mmCIF file with all atom_site columns, N, CA and C and ligand atoms in Angstrom:
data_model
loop_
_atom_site.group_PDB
_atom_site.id
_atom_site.type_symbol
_atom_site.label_atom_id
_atom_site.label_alt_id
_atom_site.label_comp_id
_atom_site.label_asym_id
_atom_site.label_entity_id
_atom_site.label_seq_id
_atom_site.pdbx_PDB_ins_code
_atom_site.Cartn_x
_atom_site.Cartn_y
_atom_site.Cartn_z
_atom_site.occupancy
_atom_site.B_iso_or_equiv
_atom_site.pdbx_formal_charge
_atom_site.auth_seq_id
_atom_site.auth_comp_id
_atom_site.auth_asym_id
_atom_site.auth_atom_id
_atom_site.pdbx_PDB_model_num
ATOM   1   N  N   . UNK A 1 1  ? 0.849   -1.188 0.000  1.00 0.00 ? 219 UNK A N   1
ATOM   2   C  CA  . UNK A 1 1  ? 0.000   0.000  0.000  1.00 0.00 ? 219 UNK A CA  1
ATOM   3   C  C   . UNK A 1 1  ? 0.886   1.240  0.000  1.00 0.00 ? 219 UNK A C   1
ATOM   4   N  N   . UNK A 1 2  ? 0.101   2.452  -0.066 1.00 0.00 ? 220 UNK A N   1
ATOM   5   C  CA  . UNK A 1 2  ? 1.323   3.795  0.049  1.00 0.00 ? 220 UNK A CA  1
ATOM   6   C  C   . UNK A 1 2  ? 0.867   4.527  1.364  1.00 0.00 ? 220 UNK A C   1
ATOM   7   N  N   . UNK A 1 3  ? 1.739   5.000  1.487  1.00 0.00 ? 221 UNK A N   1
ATOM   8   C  CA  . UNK A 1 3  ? 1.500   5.420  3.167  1.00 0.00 ? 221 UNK A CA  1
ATOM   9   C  C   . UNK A 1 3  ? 0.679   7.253  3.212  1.00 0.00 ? 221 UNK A C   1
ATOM   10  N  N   . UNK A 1 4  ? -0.374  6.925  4.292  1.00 0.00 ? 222 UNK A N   1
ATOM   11  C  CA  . UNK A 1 4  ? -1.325  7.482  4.079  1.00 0.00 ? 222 UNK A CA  1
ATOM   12  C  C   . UNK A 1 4  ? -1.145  8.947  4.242  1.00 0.00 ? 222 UNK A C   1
ATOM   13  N  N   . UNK A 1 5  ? 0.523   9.409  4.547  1.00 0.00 ? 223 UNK A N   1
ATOM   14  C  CA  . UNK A 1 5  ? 1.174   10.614 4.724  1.00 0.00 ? 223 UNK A CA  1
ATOM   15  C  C   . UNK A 1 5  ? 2.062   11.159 3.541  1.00 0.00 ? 223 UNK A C   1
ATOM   16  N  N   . UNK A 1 6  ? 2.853   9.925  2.914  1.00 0.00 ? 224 UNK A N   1
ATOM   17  C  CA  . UNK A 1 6  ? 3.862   10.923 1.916  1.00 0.00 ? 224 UNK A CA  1
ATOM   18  C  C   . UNK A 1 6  ? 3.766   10.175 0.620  1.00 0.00 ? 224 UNK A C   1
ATOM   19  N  N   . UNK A 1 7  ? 2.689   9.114  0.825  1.00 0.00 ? 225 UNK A N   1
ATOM   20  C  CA  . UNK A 1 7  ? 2.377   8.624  -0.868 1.00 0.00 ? 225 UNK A CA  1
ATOM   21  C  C   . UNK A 1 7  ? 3.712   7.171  -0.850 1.00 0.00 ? 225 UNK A C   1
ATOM   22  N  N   . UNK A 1 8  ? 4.578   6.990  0.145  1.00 0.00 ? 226 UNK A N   1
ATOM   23  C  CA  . UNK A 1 8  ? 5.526   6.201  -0.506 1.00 0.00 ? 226 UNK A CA  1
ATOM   24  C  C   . UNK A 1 8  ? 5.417   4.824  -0.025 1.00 0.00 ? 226 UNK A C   1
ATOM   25  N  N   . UNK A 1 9  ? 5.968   3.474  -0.451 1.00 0.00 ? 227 UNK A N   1
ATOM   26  C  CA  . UNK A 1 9  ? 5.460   2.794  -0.295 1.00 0.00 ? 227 UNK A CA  1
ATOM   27  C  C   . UNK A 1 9  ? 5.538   2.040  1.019  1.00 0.00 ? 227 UNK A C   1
ATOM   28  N  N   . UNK A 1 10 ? 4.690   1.453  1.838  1.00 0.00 ? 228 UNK A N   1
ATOM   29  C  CA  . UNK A 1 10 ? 4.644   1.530  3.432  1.00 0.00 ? 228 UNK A CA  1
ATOM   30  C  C   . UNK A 1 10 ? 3.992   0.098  3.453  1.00 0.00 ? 228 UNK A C   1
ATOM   31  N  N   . UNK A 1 11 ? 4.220   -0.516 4.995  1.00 0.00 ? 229 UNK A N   1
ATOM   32  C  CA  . UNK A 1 11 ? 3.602   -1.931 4.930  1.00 0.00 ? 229 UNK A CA  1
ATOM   33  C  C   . UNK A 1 11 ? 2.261   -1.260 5.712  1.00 0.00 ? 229 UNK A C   1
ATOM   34  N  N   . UNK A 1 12 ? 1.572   -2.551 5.461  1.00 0.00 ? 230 UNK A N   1
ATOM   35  C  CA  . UNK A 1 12 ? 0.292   -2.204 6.522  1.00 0.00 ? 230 UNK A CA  1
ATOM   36  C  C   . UNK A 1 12 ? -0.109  -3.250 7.023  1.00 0.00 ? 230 UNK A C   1
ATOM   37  N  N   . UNK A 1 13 ? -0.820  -3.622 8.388  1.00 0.00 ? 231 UNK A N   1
ATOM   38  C  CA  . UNK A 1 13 ? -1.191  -4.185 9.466  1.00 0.00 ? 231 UNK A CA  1
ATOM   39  C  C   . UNK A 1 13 ? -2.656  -4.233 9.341  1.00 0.00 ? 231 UNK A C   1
ATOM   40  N  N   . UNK A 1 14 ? -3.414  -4.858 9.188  1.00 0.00 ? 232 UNK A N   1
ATOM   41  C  CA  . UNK A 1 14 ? -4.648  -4.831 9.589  1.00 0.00 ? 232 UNK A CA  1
ATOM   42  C  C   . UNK A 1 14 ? -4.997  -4.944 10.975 1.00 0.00 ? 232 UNK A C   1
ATOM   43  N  N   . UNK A 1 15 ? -5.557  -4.212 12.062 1.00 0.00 ? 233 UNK A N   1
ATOM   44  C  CA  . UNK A 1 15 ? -5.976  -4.459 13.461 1.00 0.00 ? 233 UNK A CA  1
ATOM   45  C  C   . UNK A 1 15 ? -7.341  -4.931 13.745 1.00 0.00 ? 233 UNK A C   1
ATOM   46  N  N   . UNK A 1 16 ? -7.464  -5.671 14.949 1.00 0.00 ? 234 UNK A N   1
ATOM   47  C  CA  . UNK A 1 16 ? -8.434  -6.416 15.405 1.00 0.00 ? 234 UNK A CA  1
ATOM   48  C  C   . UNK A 1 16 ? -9.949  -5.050 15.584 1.00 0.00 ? 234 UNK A C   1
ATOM   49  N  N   . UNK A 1 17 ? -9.650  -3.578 16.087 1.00 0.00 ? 235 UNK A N   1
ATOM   50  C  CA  . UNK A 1 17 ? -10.511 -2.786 15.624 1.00 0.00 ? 235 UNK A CA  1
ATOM   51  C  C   . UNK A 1 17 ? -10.735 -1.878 14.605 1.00 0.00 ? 235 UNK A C   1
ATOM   52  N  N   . UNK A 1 18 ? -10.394 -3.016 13.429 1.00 0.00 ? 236 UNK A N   1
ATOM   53  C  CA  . UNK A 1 18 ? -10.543 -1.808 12.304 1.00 0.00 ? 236 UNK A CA  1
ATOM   54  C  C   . UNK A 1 18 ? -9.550  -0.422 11.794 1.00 0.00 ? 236 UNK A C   1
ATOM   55  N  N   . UNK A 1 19 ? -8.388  -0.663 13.002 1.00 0.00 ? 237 UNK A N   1
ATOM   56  C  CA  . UNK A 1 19 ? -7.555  0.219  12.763 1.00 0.00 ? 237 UNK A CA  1
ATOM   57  C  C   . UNK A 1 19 ? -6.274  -0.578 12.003 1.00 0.00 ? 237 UNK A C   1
ATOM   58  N  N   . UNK A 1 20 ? -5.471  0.396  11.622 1.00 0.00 ? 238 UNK A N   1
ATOM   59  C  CA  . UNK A 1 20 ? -4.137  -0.515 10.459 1.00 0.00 ? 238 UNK A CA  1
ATOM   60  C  C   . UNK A 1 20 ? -3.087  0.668  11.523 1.00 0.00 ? 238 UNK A C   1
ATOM   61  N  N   . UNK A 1 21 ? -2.015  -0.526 11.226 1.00 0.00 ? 239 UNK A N   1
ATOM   62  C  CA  . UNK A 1 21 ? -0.287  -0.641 11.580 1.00 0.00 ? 239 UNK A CA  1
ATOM   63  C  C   . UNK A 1 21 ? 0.290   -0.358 10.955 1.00 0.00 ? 239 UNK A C   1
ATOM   64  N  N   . UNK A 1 22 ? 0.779   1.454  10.280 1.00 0.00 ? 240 UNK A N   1
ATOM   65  C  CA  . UNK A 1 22 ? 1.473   1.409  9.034  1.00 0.00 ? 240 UNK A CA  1
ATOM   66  C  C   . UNK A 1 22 ? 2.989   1.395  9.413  1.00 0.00 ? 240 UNK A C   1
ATOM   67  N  N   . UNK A 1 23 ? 3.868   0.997  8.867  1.00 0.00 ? 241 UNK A N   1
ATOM   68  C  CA  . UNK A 1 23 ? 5.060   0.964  8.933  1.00 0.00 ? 241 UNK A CA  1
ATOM   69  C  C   . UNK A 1 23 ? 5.764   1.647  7.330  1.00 0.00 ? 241 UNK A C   1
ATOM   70  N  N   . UNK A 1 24 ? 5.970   3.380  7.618  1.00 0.00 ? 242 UNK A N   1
ATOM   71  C  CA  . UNK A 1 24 ? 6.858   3.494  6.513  1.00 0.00 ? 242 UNK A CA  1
ATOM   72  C  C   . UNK A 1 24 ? 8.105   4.151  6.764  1.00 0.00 ? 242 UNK A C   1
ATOM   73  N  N   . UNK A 1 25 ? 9.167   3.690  5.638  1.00 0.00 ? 243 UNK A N   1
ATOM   74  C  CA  . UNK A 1 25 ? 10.272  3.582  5.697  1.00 0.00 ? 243 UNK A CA  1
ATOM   75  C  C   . UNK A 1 25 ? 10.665  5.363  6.195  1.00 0.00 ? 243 UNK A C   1
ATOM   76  N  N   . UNK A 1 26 ? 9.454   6.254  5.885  1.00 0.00 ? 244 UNK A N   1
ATOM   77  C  CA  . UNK A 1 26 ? 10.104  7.549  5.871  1.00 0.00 ? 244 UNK A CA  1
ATOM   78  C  C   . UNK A 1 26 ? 9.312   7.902  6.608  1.00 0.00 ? 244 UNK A C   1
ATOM   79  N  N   . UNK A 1 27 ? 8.190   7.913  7.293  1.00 0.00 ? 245 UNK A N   1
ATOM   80  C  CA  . UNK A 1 27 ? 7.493   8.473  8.473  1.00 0.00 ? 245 UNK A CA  1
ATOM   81  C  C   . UNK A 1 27 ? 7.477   7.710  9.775  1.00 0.00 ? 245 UNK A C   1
ATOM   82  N  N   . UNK A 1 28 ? 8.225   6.774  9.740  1.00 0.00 ? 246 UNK A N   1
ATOM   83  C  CA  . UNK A 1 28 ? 8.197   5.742  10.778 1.00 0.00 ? 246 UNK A CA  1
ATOM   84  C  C   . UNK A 1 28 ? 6.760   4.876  10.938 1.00 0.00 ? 246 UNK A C   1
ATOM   85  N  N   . UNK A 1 29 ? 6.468   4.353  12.322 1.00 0.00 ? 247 UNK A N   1
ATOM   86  C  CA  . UNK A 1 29 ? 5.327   3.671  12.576 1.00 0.00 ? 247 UNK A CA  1
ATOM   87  C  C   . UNK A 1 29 ? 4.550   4.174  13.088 1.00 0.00 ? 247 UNK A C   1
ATOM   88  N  N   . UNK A 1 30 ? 3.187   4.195  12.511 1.00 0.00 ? 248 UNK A N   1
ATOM   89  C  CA  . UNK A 1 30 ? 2.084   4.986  12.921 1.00 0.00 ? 248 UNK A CA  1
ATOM   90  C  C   . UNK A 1 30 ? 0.863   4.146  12.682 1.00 0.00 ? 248 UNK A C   1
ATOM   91  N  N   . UNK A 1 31 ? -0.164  4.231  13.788 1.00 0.00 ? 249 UNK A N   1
ATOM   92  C  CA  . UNK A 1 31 ? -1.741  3.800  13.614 1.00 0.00 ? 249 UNK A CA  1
ATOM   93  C  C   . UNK A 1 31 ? -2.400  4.837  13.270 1.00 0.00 ? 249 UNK A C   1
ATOM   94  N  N   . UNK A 1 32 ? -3.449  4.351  12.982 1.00 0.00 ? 250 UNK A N   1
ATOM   95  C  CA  . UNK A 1 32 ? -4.468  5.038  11.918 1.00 0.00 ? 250 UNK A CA  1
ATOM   96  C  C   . UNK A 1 32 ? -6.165  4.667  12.258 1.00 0.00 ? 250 UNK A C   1
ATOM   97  N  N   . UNK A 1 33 ? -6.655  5.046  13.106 1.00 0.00 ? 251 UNK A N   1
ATOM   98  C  CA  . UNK A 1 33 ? -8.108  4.368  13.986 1.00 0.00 ? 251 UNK A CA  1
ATOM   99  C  C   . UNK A 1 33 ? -9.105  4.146  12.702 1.00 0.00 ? 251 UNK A C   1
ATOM   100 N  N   . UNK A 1 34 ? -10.053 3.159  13.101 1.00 0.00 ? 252 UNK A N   1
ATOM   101 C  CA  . UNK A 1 34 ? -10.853 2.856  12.006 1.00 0.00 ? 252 UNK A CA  1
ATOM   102 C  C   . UNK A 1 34 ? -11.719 4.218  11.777 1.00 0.00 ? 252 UNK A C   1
ATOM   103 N  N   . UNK A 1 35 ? -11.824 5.200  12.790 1.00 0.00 ? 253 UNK A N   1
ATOM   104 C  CA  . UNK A 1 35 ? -12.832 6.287  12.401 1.00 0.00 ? 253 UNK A CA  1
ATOM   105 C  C   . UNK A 1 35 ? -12.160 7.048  11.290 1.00 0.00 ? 253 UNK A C   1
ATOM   106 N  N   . UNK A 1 36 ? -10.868 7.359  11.537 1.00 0.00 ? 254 UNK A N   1
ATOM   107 C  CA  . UNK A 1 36 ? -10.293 8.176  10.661 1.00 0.00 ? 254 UNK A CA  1
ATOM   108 C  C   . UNK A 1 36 ? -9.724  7.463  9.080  1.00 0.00 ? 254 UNK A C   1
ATOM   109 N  N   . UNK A 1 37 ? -9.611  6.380  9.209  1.00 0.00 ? 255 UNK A N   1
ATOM   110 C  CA  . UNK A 1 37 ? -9.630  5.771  7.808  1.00 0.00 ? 255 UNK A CA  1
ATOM   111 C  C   . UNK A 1 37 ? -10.679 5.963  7.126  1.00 0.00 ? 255 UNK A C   1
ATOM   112 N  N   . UNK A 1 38 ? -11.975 5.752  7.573  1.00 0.00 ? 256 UNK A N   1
ATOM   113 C  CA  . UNK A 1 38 ? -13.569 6.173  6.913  1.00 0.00 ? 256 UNK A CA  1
ATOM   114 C  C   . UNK A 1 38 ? -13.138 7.421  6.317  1.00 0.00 ? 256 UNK A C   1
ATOM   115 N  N   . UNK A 1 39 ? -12.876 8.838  7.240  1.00 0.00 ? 257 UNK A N   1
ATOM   116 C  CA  . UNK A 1 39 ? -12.655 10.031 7.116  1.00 0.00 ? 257 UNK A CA  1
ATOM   117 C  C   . UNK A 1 39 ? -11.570 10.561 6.250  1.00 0.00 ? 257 UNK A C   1
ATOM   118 N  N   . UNK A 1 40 ? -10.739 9.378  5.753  1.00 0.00 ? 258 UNK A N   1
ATOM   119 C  CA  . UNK A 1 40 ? -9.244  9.511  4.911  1.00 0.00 ? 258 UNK A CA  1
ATOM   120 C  C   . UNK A 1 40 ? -9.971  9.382  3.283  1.00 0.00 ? 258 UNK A C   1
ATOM   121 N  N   . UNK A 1 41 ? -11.344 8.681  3.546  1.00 0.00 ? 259 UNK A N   1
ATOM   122 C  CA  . UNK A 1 41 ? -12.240 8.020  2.139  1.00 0.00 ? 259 UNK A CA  1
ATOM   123 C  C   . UNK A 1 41 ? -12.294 9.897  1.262  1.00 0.00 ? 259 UNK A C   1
ATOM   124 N  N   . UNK A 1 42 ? -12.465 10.837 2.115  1.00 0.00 ? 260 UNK A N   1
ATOM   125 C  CA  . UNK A 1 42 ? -13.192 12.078 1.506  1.00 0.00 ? 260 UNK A CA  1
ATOM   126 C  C   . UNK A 1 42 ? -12.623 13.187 1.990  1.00 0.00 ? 260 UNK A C   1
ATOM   127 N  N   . UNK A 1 43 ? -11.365 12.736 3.163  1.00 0.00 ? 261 UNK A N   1
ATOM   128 C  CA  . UNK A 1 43 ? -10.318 14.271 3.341  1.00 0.00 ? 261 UNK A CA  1
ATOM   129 C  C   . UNK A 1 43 ? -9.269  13.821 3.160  1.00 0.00 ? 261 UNK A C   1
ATOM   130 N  N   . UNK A 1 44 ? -7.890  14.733 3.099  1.00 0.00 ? 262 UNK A N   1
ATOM   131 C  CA  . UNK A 1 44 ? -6.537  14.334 3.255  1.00 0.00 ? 262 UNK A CA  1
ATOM   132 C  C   . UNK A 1 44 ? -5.690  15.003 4.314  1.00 0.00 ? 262 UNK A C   1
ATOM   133 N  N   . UNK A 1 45 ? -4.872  14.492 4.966  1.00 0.00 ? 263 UNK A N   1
ATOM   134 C  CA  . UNK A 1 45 ? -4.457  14.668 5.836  1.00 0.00 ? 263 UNK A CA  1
ATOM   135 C  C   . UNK A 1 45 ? -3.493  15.833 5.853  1.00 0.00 ? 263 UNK A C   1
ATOM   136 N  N   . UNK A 1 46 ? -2.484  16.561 6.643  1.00 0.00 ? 264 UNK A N   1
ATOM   137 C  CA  . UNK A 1 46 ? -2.341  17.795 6.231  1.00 0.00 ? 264 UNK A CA  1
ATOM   138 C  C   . UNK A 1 46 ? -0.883  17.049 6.546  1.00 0.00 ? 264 UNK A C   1
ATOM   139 N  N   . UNK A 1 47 ? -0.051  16.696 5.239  1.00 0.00 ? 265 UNK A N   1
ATOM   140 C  CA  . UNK A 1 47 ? 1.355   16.238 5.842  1.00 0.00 ? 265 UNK A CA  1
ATOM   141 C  C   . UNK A 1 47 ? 2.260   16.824 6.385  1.00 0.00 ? 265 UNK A C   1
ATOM   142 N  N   . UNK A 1 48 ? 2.618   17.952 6.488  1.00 0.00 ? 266 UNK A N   1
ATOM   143 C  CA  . UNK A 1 48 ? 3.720   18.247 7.251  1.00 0.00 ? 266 UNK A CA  1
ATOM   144 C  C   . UNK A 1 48 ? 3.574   18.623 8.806  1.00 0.00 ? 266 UNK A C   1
ATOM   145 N  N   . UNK A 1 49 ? 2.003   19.101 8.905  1.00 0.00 ? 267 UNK A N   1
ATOM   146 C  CA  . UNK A 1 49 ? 1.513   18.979 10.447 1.00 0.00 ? 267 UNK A CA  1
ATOM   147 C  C   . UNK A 1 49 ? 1.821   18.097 10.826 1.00 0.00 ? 267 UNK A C   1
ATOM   148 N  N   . UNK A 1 50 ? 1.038   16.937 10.229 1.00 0.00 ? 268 UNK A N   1
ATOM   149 C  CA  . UNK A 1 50 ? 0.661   15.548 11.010 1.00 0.00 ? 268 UNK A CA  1
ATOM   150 C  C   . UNK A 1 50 ? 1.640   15.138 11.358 1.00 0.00 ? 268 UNK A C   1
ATOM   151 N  N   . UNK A 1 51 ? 3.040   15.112 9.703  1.00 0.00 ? 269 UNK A N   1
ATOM   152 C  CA  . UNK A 1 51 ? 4.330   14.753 10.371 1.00 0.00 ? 269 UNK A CA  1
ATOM   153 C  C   . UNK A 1 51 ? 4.657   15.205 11.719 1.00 0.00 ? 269 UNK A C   1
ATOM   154 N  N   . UNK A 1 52 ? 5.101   16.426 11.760 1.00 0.00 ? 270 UNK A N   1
ATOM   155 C  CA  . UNK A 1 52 ? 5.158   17.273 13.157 1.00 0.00 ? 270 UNK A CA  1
ATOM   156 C  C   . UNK A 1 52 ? 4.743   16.779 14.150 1.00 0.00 ? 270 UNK A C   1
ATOM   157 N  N   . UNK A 1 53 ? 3.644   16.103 14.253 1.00 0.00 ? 271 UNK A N   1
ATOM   158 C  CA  . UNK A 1 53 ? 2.719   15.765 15.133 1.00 0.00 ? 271 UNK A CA  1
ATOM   159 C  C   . UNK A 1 53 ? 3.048   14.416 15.742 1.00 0.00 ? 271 UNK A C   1
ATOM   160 N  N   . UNK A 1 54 ? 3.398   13.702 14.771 1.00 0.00 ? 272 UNK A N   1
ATOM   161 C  CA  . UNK A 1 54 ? 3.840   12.193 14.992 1.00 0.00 ? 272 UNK A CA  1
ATOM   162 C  C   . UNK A 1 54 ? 5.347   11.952 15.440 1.00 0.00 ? 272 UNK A C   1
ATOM   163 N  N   . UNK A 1 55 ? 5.953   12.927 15.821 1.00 0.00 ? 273 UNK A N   1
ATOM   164 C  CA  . UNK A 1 55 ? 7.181   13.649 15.696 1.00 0.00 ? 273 UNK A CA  1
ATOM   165 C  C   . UNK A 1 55 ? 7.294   13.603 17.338 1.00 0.00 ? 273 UNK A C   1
ATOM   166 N  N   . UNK A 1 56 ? 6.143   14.494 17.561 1.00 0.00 ? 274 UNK A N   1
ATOM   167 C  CA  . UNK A 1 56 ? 6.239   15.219 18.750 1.00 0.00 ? 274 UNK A CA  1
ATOM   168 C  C   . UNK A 1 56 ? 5.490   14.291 19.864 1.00 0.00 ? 274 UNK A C   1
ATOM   169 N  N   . UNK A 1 57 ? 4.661   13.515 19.447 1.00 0.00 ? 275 UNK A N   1
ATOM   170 C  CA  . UNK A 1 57 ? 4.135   12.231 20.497 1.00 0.00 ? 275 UNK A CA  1
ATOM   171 C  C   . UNK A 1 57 ? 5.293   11.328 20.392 1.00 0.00 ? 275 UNK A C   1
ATOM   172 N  N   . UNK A 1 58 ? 6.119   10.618 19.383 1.00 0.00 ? 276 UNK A N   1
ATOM   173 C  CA  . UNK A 1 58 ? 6.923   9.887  19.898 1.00 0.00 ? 276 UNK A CA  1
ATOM   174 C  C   . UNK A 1 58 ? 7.526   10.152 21.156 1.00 0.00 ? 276 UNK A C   1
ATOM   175 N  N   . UNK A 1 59 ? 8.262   11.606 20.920 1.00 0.00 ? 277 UNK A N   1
ATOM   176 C  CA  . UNK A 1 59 ? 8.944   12.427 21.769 1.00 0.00 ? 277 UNK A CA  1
ATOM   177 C  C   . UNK A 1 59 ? 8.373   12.094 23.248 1.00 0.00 ? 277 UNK A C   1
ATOM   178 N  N   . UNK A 1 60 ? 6.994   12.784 23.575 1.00 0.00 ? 278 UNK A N   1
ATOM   179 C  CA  . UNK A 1 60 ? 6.110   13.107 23.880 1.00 0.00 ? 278 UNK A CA  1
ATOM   180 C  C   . UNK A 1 60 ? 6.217   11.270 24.989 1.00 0.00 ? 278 UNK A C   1
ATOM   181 N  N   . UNK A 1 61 ? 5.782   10.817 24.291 1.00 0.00 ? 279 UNK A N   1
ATOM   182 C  CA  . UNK A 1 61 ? 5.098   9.292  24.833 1.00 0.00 ? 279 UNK A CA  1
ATOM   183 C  C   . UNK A 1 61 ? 6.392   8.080  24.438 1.00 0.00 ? 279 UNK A C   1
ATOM   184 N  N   . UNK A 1 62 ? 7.389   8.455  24.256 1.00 0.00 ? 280 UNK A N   1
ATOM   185 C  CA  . UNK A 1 62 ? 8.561   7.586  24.504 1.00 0.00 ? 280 UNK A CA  1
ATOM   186 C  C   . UNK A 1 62 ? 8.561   6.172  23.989 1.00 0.00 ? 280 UNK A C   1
ATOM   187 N  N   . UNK A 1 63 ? 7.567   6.412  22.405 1.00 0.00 ? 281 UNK A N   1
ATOM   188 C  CA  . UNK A 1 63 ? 7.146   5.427  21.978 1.00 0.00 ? 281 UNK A CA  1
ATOM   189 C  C   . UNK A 1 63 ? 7.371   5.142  20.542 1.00 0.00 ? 281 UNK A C   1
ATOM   190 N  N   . UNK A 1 64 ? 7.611   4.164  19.839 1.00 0.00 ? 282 UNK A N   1
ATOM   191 C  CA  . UNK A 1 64 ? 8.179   4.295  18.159 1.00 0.00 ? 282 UNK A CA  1
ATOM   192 C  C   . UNK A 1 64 ? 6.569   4.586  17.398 1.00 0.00 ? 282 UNK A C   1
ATOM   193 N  N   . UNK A 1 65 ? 5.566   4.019  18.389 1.00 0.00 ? 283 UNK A N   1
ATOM   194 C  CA  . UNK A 1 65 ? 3.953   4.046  17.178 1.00 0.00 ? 283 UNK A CA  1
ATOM   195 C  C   . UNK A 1 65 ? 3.215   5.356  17.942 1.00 0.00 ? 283 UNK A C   1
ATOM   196 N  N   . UNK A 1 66 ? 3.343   5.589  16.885 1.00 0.00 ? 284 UNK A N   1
ATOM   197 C  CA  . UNK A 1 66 ? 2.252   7.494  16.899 1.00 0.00 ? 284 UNK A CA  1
ATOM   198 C  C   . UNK A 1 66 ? 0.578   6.986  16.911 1.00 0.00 ? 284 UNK A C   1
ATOM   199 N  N   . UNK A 1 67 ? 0.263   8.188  17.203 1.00 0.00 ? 285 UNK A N   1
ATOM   200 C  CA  . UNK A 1 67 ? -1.340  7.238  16.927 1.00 0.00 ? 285 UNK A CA  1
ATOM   201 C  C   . UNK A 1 67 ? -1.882  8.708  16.109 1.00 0.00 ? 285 UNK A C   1
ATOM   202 N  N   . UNK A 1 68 ? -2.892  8.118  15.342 1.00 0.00 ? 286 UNK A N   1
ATOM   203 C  CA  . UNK A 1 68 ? -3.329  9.015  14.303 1.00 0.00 ? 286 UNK A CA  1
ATOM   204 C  C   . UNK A 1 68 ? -4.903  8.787  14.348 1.00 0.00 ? 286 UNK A C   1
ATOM   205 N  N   . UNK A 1 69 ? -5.833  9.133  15.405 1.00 0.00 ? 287 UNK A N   1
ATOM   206 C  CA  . UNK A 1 69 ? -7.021  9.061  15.512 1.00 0.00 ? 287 UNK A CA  1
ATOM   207 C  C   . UNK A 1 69 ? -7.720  10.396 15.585 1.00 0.00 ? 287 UNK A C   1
ATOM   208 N  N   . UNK A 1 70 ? -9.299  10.365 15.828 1.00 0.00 ? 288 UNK A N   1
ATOM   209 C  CA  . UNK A 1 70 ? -9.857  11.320 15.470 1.00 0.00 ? 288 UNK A CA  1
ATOM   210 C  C   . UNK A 1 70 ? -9.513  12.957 16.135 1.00 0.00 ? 288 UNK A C   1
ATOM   211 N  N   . UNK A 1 71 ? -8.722  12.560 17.453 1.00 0.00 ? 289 UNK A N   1
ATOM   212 C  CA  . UNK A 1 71 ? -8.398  13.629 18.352 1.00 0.00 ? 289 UNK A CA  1
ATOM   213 C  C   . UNK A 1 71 ? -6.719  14.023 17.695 1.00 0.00 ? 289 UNK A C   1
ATOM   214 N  N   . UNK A 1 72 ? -6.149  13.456 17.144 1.00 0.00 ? 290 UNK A N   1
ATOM   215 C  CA  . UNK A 1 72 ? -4.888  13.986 16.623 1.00 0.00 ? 290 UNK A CA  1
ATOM   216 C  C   . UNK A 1 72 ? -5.010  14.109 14.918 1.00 0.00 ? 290 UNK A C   1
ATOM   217 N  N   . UNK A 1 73 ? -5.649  13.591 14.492 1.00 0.00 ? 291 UNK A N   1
ATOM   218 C  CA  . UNK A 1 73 ? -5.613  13.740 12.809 1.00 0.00 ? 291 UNK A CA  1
ATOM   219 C  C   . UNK A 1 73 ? -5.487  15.298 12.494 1.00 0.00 ? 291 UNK A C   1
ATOM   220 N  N   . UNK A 1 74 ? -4.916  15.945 12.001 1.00 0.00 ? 292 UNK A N   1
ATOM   221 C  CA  . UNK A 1 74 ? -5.033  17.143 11.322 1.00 0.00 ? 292 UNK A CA  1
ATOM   222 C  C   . UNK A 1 74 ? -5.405  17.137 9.885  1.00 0.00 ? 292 UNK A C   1
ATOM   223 N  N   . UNK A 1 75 ? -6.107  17.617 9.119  1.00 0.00 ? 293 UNK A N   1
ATOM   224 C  CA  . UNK A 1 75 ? -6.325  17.565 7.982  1.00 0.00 ? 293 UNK A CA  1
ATOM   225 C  C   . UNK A 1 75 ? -5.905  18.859 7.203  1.00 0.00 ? 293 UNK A C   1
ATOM   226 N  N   . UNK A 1 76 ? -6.383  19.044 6.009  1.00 0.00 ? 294 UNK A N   1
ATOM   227 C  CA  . UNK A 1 76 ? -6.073  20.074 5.242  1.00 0.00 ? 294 UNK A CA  1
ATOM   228 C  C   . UNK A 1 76 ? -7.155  20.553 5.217  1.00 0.00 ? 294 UNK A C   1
HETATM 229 ZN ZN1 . LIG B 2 .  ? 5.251   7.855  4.853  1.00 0.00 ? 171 LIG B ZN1 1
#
């Protein structure tokens, strides 16, 4: 699949709630909640925020997987 931030090509995880495990080589590892995948169908995400964003929770939460749900998604 391509990764739902910079278009390049990224693995993906399917999760037990509907959410996916992306792993890409250039944004690192990030989830993606099933609400906001629906919401990915008809907006796009605002990449260099979100980057930022996924940036700053690793930091933040001392963790390699960002989470990208309805309370952190930034869009365009
Ligand atoms: Zn990426």
């Amino acid at each position: 699949m391509k990764c739902y931030l910079c278009g390049l090509d990224a693995q993906k995880t399917d999760e037990a709630n509907g959410g996916q495990l992306i792993e890409c080589s250039d944004c690192g590892t990030y989830r993606v909640s099933g609400l906001v995948l629906k919401e990915l169908e008809v907006k796009a995400f605002n990449f260099p925020k979100m980057r930022d964003d996924l940036h700053r929770q690793r930091q933040f939460n001392a963790t390699l997987v960002a989470e990208i749900n309805t309370e952190t998604a930034i869009w365009v």
